[in-house]
Short mmCIF file of C-alpha atoms in Angstrom, two decimals:
data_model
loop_
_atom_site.label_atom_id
_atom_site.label_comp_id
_atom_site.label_asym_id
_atom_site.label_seq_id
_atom_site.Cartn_x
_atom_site.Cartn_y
_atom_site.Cartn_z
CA UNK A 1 0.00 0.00 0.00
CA UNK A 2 1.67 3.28 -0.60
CA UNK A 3 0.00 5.50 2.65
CA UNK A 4 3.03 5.42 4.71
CA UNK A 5 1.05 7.58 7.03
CA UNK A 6 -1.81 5.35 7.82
CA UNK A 7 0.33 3.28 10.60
CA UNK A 8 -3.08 1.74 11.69
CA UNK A 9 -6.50 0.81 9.58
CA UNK A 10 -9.23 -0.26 12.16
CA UNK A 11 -11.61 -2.47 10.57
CA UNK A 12 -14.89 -2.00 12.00
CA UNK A 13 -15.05 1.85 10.55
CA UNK A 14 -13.30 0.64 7.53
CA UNK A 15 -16.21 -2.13 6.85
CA UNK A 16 -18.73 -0.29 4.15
CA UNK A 17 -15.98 1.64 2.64
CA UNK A 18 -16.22 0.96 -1.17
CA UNK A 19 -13.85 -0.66 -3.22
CA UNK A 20 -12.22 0.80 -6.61
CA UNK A 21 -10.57 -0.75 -9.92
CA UNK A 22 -7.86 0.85 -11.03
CA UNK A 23 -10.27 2.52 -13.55
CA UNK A 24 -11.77 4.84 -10.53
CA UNK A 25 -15.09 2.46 -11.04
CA UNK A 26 -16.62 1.06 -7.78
CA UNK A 27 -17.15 -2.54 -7.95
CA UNK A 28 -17.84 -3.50 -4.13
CA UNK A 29 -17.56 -2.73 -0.32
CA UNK A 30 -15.36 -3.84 2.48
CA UNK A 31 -16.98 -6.52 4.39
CA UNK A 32 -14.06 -7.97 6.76
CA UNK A 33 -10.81 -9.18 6.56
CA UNK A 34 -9.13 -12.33 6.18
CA UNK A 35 -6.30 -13.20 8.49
CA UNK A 36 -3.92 -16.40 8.86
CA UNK A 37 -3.90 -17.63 12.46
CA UNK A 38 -0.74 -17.84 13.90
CA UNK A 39 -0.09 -19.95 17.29
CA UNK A 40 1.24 -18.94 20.57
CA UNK A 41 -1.39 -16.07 20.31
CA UNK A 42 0.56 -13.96 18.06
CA UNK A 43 -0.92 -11.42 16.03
CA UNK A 44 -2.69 -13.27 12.49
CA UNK A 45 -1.42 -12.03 9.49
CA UNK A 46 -3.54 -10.36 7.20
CA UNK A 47 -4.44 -12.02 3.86
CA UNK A 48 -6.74 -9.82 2.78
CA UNK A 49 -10.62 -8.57 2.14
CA UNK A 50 -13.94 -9.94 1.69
CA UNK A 51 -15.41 -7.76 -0.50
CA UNK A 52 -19.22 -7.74 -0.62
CA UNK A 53 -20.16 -7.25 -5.26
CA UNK A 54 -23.49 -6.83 -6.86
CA UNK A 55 -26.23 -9.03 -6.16
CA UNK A 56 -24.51 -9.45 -2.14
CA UNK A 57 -21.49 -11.93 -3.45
CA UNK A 58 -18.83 -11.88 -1.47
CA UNK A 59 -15.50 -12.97 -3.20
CA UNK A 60 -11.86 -12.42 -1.68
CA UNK A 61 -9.35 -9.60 -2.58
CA UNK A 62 -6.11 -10.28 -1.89
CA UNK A 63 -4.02 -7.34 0.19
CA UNK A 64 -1.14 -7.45 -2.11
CA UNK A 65 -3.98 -6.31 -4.67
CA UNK A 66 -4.55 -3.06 -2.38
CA UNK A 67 -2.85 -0.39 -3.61
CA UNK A 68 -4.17 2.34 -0.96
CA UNK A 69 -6.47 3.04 1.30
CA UNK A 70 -8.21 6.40 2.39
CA UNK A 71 -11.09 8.47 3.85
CA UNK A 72 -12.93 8.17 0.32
CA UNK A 73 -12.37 4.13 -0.20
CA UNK A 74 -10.04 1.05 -0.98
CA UNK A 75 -8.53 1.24 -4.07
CA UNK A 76 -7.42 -2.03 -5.97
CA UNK A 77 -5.08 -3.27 -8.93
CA UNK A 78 -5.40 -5.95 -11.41
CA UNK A 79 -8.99 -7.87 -12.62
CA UNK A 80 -11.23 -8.94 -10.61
CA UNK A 81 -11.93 -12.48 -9.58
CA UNK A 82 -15.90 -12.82 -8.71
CA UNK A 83 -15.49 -16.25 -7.56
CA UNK A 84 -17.48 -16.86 -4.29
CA UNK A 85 -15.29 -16.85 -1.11
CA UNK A 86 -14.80 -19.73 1.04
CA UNK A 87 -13.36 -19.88 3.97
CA UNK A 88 -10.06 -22.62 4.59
CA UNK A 89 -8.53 -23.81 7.56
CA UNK A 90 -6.23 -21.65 8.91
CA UNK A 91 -8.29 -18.91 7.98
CA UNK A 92 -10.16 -16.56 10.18
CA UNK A 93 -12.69 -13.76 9.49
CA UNK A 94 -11.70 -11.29 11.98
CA UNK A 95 -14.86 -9.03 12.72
CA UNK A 96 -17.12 -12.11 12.29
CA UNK A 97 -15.05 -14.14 15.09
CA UNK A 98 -14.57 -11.30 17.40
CA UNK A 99 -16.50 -7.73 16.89
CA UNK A 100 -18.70 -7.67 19.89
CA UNK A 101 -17.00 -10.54 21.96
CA UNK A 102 -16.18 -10.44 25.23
CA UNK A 103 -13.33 -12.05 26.32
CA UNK A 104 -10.54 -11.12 29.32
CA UNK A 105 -7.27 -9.06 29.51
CA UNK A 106 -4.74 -10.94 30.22
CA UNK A 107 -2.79 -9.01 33.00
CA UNK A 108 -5.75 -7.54 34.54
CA UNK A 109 -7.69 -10.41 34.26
CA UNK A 110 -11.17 -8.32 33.45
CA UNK A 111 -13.60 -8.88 31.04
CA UNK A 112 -13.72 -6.90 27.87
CA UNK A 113 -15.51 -6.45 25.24
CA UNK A 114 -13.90 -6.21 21.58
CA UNK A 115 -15.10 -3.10 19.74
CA UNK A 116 -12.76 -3.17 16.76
CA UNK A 117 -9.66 -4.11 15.29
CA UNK A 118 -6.84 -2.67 14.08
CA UNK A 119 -4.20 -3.48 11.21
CA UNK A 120 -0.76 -2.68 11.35
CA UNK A 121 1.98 -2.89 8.12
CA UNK A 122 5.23 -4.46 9.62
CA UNK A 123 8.77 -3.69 8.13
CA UNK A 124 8.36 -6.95 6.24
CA UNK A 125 5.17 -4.89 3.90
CA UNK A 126 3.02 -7.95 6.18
CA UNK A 127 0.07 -6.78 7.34
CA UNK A 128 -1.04 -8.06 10.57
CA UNK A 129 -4.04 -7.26 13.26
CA UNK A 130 -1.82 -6.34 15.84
CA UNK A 131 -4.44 -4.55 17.81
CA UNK A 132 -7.92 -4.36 19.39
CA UNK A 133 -9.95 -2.04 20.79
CA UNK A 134 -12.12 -2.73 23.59
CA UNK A 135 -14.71 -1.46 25.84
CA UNK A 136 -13.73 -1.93 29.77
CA UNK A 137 -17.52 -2.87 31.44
CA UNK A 138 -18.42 -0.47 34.20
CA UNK A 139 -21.39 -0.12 36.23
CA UNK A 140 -25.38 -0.75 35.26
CA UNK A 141 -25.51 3.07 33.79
CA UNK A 142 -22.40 3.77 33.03
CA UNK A 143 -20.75 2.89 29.87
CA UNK A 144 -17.41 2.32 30.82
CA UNK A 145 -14.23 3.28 29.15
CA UNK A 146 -12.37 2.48 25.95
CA UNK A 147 -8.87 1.49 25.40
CA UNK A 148 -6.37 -0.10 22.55
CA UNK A 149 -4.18 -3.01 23.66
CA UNK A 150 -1.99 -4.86 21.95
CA UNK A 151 -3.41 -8.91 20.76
CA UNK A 152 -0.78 -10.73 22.94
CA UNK A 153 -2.57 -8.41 25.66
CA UNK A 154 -6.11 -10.16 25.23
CA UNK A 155 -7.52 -13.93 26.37
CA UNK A 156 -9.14 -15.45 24.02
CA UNK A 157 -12.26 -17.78 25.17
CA UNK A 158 -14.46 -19.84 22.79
CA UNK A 159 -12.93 -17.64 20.05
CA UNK A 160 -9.79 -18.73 21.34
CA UNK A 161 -10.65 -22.30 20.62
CA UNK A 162 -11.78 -21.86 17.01
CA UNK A 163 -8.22 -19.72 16.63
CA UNK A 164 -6.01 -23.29 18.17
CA UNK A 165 -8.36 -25.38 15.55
CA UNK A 166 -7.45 -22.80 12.46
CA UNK A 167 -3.77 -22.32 13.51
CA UNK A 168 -3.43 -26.07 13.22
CA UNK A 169 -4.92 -26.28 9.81
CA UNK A 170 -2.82 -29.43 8.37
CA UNK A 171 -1.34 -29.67 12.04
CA UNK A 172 -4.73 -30.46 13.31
CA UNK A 173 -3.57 -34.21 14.00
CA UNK A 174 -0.52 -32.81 16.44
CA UNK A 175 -3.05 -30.97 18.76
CA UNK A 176 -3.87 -32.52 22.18
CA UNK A 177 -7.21 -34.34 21.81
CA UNK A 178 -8.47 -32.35 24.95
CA UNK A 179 -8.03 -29.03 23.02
CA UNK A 180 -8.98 -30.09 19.66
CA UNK A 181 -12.48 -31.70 21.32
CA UNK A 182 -13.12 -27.67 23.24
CA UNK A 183 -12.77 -26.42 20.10
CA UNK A 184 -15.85 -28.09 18.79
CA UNK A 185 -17.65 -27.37 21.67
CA UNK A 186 -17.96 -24.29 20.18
CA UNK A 187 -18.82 -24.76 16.85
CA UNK A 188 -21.92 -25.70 14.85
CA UNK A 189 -22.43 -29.38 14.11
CA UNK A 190 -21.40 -28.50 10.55
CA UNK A 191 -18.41 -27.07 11.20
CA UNK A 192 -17.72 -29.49 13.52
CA UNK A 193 -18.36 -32.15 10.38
CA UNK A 194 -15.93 -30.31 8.42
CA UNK A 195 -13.27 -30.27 10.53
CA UNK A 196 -13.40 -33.48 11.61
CA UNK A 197 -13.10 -34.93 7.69
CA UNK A 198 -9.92 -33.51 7.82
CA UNK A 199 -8.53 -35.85 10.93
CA UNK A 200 -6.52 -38.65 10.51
CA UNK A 201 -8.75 -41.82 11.98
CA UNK A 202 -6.77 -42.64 15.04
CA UNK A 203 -6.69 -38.54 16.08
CA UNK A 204 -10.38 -38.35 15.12
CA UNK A 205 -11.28 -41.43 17.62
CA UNK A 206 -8.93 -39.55 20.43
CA UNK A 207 -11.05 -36.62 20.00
CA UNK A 208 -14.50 -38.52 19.85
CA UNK A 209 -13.50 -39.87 23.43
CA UNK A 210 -12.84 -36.37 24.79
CA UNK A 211 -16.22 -34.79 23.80
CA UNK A 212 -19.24 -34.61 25.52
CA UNK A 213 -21.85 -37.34 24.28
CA UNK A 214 -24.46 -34.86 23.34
CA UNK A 215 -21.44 -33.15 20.80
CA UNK A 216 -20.00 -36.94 20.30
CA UNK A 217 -23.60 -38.22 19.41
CA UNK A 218 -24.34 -35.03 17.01
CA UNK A 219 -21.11 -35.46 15.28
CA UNK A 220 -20.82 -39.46 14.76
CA UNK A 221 -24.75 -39.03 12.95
CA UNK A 222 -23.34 -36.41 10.64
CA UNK A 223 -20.49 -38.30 9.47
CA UNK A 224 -20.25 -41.17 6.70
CA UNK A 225 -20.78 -44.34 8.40
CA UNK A 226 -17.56 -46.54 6.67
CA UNK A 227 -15.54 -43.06 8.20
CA UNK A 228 -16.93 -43.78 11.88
CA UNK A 229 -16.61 -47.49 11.32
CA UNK A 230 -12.63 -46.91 10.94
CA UNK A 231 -12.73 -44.15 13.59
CA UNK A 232 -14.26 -46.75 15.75
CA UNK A 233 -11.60 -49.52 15.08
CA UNK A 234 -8.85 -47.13 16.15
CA UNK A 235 -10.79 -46.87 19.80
CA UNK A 236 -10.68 -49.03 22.48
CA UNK A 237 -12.94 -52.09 22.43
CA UNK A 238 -15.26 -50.19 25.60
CA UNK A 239 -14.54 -46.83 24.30
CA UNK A 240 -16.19 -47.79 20.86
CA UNK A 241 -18.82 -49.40 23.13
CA UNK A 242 -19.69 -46.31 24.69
CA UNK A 243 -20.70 -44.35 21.76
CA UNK A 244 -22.33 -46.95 20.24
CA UNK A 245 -24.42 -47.07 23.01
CA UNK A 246 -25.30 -43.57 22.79
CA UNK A 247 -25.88 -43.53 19.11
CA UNK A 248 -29.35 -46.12 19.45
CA UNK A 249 -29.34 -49.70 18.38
CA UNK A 250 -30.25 -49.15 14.90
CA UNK A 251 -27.31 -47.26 14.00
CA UNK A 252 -24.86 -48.98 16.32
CA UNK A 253 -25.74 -52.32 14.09
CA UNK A 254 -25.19 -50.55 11.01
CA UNK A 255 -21.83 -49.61 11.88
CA UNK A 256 -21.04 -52.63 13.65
CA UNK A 257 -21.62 -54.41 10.44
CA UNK A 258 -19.08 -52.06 8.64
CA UNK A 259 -16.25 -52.48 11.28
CA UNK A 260 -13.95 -55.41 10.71
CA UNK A 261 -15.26 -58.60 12.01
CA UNK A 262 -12.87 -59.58 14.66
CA UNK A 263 -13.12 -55.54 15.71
CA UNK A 264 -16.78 -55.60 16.14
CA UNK A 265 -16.88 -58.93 17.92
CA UNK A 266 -14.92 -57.14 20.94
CA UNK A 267 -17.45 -54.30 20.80
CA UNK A 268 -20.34 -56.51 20.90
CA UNK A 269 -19.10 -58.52 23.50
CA UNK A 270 -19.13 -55.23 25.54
CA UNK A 271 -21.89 -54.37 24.54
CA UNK A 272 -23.75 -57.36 25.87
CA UNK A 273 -23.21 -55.83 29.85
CA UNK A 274 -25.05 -53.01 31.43
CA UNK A 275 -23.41 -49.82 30.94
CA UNK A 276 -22.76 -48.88 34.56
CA UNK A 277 -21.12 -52.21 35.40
CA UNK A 278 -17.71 -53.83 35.89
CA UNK A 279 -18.58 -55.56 32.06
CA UNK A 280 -19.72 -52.72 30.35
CA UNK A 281 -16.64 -50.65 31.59
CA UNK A 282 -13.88 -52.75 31.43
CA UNK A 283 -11.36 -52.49 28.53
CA UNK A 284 -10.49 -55.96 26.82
CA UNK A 285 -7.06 -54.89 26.21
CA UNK A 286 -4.56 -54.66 29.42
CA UNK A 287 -1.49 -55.40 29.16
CA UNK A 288 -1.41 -60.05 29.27
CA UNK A 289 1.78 -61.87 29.28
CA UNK A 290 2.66 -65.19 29.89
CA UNK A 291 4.32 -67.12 33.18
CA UNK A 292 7.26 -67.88 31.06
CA UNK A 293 7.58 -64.35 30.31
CA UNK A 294 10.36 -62.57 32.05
CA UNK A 295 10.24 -59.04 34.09
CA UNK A 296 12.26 -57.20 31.30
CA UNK A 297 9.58 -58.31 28.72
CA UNK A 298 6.92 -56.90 31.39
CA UNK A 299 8.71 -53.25 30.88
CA UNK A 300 9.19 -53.23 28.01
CA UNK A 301 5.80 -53.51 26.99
CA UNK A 302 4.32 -50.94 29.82
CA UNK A 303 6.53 -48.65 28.15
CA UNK A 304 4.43 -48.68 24.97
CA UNK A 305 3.59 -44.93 24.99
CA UNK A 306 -0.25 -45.29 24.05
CA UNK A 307 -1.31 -47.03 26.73
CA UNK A 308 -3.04 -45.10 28.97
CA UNK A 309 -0.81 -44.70 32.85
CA UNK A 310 -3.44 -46.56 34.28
CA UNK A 311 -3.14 -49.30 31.89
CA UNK A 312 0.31 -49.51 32.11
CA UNK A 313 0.26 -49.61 36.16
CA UNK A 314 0.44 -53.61 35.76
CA UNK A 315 0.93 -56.11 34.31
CA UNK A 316 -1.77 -59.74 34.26
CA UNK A 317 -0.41 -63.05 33.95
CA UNK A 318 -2.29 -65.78 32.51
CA UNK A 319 -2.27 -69.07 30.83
CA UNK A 320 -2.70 -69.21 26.87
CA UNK A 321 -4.16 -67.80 25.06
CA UNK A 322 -3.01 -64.23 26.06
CA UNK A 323 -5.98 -62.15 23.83
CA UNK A 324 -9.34 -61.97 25.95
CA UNK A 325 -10.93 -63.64 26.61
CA UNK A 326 -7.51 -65.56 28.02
CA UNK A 327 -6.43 -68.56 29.83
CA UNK A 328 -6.63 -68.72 33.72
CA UNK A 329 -5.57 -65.77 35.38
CA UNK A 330 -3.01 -66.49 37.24
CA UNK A 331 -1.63 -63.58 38.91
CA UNK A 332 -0.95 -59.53 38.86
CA UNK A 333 2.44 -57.75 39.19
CA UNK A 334 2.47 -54.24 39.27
CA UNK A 335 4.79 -51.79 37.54
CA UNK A 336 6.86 -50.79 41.36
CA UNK A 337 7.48 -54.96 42.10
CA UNK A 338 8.90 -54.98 38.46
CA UNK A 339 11.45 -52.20 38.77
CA UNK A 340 12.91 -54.01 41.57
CA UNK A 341 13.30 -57.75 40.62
CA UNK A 342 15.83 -58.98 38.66
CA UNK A 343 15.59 -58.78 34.80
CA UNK A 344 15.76 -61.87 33.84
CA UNK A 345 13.42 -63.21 36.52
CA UNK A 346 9.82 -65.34 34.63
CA UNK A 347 6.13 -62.99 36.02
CA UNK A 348 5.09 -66.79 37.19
CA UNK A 349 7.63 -66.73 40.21
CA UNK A 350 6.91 -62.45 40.58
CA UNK A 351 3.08 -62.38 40.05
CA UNK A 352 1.17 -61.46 43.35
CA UNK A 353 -1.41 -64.79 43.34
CA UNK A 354 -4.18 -62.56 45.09
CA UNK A 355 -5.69 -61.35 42.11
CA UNK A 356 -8.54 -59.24 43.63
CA UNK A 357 -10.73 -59.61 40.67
CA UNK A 358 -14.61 -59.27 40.06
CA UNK A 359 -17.24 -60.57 37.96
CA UNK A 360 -18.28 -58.74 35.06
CA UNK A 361 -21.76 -58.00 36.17
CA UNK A 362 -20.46 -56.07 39.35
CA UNK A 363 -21.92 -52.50 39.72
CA UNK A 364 -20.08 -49.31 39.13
CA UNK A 365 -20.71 -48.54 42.75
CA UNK A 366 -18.96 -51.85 43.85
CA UNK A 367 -16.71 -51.68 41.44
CA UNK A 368 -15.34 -48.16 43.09
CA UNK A 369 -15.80 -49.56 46.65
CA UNK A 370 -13.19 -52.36 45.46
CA UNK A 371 -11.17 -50.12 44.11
CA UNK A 372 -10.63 -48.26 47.23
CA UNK A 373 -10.82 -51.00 49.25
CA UNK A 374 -7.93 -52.64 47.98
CA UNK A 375 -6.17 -49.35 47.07
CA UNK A 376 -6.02 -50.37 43.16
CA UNK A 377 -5.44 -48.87 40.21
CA UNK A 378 -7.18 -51.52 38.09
CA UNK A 379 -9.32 -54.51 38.65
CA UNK A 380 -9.06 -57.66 36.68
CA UNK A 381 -12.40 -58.84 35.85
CA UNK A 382 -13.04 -63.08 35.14
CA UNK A 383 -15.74 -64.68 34.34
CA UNK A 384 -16.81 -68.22 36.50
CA UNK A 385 -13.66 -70.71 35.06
CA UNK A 386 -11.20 -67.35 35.95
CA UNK A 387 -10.36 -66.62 32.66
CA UNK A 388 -9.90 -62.88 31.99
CA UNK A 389 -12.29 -60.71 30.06
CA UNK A 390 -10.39 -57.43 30.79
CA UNK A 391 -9.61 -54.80 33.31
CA UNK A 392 -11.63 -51.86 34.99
CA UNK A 393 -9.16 -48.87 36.07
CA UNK A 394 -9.54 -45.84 37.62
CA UNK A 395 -10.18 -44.05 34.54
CA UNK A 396 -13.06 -46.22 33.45
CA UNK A 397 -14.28 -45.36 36.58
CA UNK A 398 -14.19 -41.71 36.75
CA UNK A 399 -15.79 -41.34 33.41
CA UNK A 400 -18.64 -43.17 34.35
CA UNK A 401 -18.75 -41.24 37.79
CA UNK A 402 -18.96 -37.48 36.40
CA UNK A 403 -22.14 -36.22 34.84
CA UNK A 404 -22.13 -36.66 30.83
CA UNK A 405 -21.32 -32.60 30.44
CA UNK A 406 -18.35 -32.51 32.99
CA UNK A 407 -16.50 -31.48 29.96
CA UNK A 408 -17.73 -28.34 29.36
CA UNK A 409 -19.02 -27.80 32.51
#
């Protein structure tokens, strides 16, 4: 842009300002900007306009296409492209996300509310939104003051969220399940859709186990069943359970019948106990190895880095086969006896007999009574000949203990 002057373009009084062709002619008005999202809440660069054309289009307008802007309107070079605008990931309109949202100043820690934004030109020609303007709240008649602050100055909220989601754009699968799942907490269920197409399977089914089941239950009936039938096989066996549980029988058979057979037989065999018992819980996957195995094989495979701490807290020891249902249990050794027996030592001379295990129809509230009784992390659960179906831990427990919204509670 060539007005050195103009240091700062706020875009709230610069939406409605028309837009010129290099042949003086108006063709449009300014609408909002389009900015890149940059993480560690840095300032997003600006990409350019959406410029609202004849017959309400909006299409996008580059800002290396501006050649100045002034009192009397934005003034453009080169044709002009009326094709549509939509919006990509990593993409943010800026007075659409924020104008009018409160959210919190960071040193302060009080709630403000954003009144406009404002555009600054770097010594790289980058534009970026490297301020806002917001209104501090004051009493029931008073209006309260006004103030600029820088954007590494302000605390995002629920915009905040959507902003983590577009910064991640490709990245989206390196984000912490947790975060991503907040993040669509806070969109529509079609935005949610959309951004969940673009998840690899195994981060999609982390984030489908961090959401709340009213947002887990939208989502799943949105998306194409063969996509939540693979999303499904990268769960665990009583995670999968769970949400076909939630989605009604009809639709948990259809996409039990798309999941790979051997996949959906451990799902249904959850899905034959009540929810809120030791059954319907458990997951069919702890960590099994053999008597003959020896306490260096036992680390070795707690250290696989996706199982979940509680998993990994021990170790069962049974008779072939090792897959659930196994063999006879035949005893437990936790992850503390391991570190201090010998290497080489077999789990059938280590392994605590006293297996403290439960039947699979025990309730949730017995199931947490033995839990604390016995100070455990994790329960083996056998059926009548002591074979083992699977474990209940601590974290099976708490998620069945808070209310279904704890999440975004």
């Amino acid at each position: 842009m060539r007005q050195a002057e103009l240091t700062r373009i706020f875009l709230a009084k610069l939406a409605g300002t028309p837009v010129f062709d290099p042949n003086a002619e108006r063709v449009g008005k300014i609408r909002d900007a389009v900015a890149a999202i940059r993480q560690d809440n840095l300032a997003p660069r600006i990409l350019g306009f959406i410029v609202e054309v004849p017959q309400r289009r909006k299409i996008f307008i580059p800002i290396t296409r501006v050649t100045s802007i002034d009192d009397g309107g934005v003034f453009i070079t080169g044709s002009l492209n009326i094709r549509r605008y939509q919006q990509r990931h990593g993409e943010l309109l800026l007075l659409e996300t924020f104008l009018d949202h409160a959210t919190r100043l960071i040193e302060s820690g009080k709630t403000v509310v954003i009144e406009d934004i404002g555009m600054e030109r770097q010594d790289n020609k980058d534009w970026y939104a490297s301020y806002i303007h917001v209104l501090k709240r004051a009493g029931t008649f008073r209006r309260g003051t006004s103030t600029t602050v820088k954007w590494s100055d302000v605390e995002f909220d629920s915009a905040h969220h959507s902003i983590n989601l577009a910064a991640a754009n490709e990245d989206i699968n390196l984000l912490p399940a947790q975060e991503v799942a907040a993040a669509l907490h806070e969109l529509d269920v079609e935005r949610q859709t959309e951004i969940a197409r673009t998840m690899n399977d195994e981060k999609l089914a982390d984030v489908l186990e961090e959401m709340d089941d009213a947002d887990r239950v939208a989502l799943v009936s949105q998306l194409e069943g063969e996509l939540v039938a693979d999303v499904l096989s990268e769960m665990a066996p009583d995670d999968a359970a769970d949400v076909l549980r939630e989605v009604g029988a009809e639709k948990a058979e259809t996409l039990l019948n798309l999941m790979e057979e051997d996949e959906a037989q451990d799902v249904r065999r959850l899905m034959e106990y009540e929810d809120f018992s030791a059954g319907g819980m458990m997951t069919t996957d702890p960590v099994i190895l053999s008597t003959d195995s020896t306490v260096a094989e036992a680390l070795a495979a707690v250290r696989n880095k996706d199982l979940a701490p509680a998993s990994a807290a021990q170790v069962f020891v049974c008779r072939a086969p090792l897959e659930t249902p196994t063999g006879r249990l035949v005893g437990v050794v936790h992850v503390q006896r391991l570190l201090r027996e010998p290497p080489a030592l077999s789990l059938g001379i280590v392994a605590e007999k006293e297996t403290n295990a439960i039947s699979p129809e025990t309730s949730l509230n017995d199931v947490v009574k033995h839990l604390a009784n016995y100070n455990l992390i994790a329960a083996p659960v056998v059926d009548e000949n002591e074979r083992l179906l699977g474990a209940v831990t601590v974290d099976d427990v708490l998620d069945h203990l808070l209310p279904a919204n704890w999440r975004s509670a």
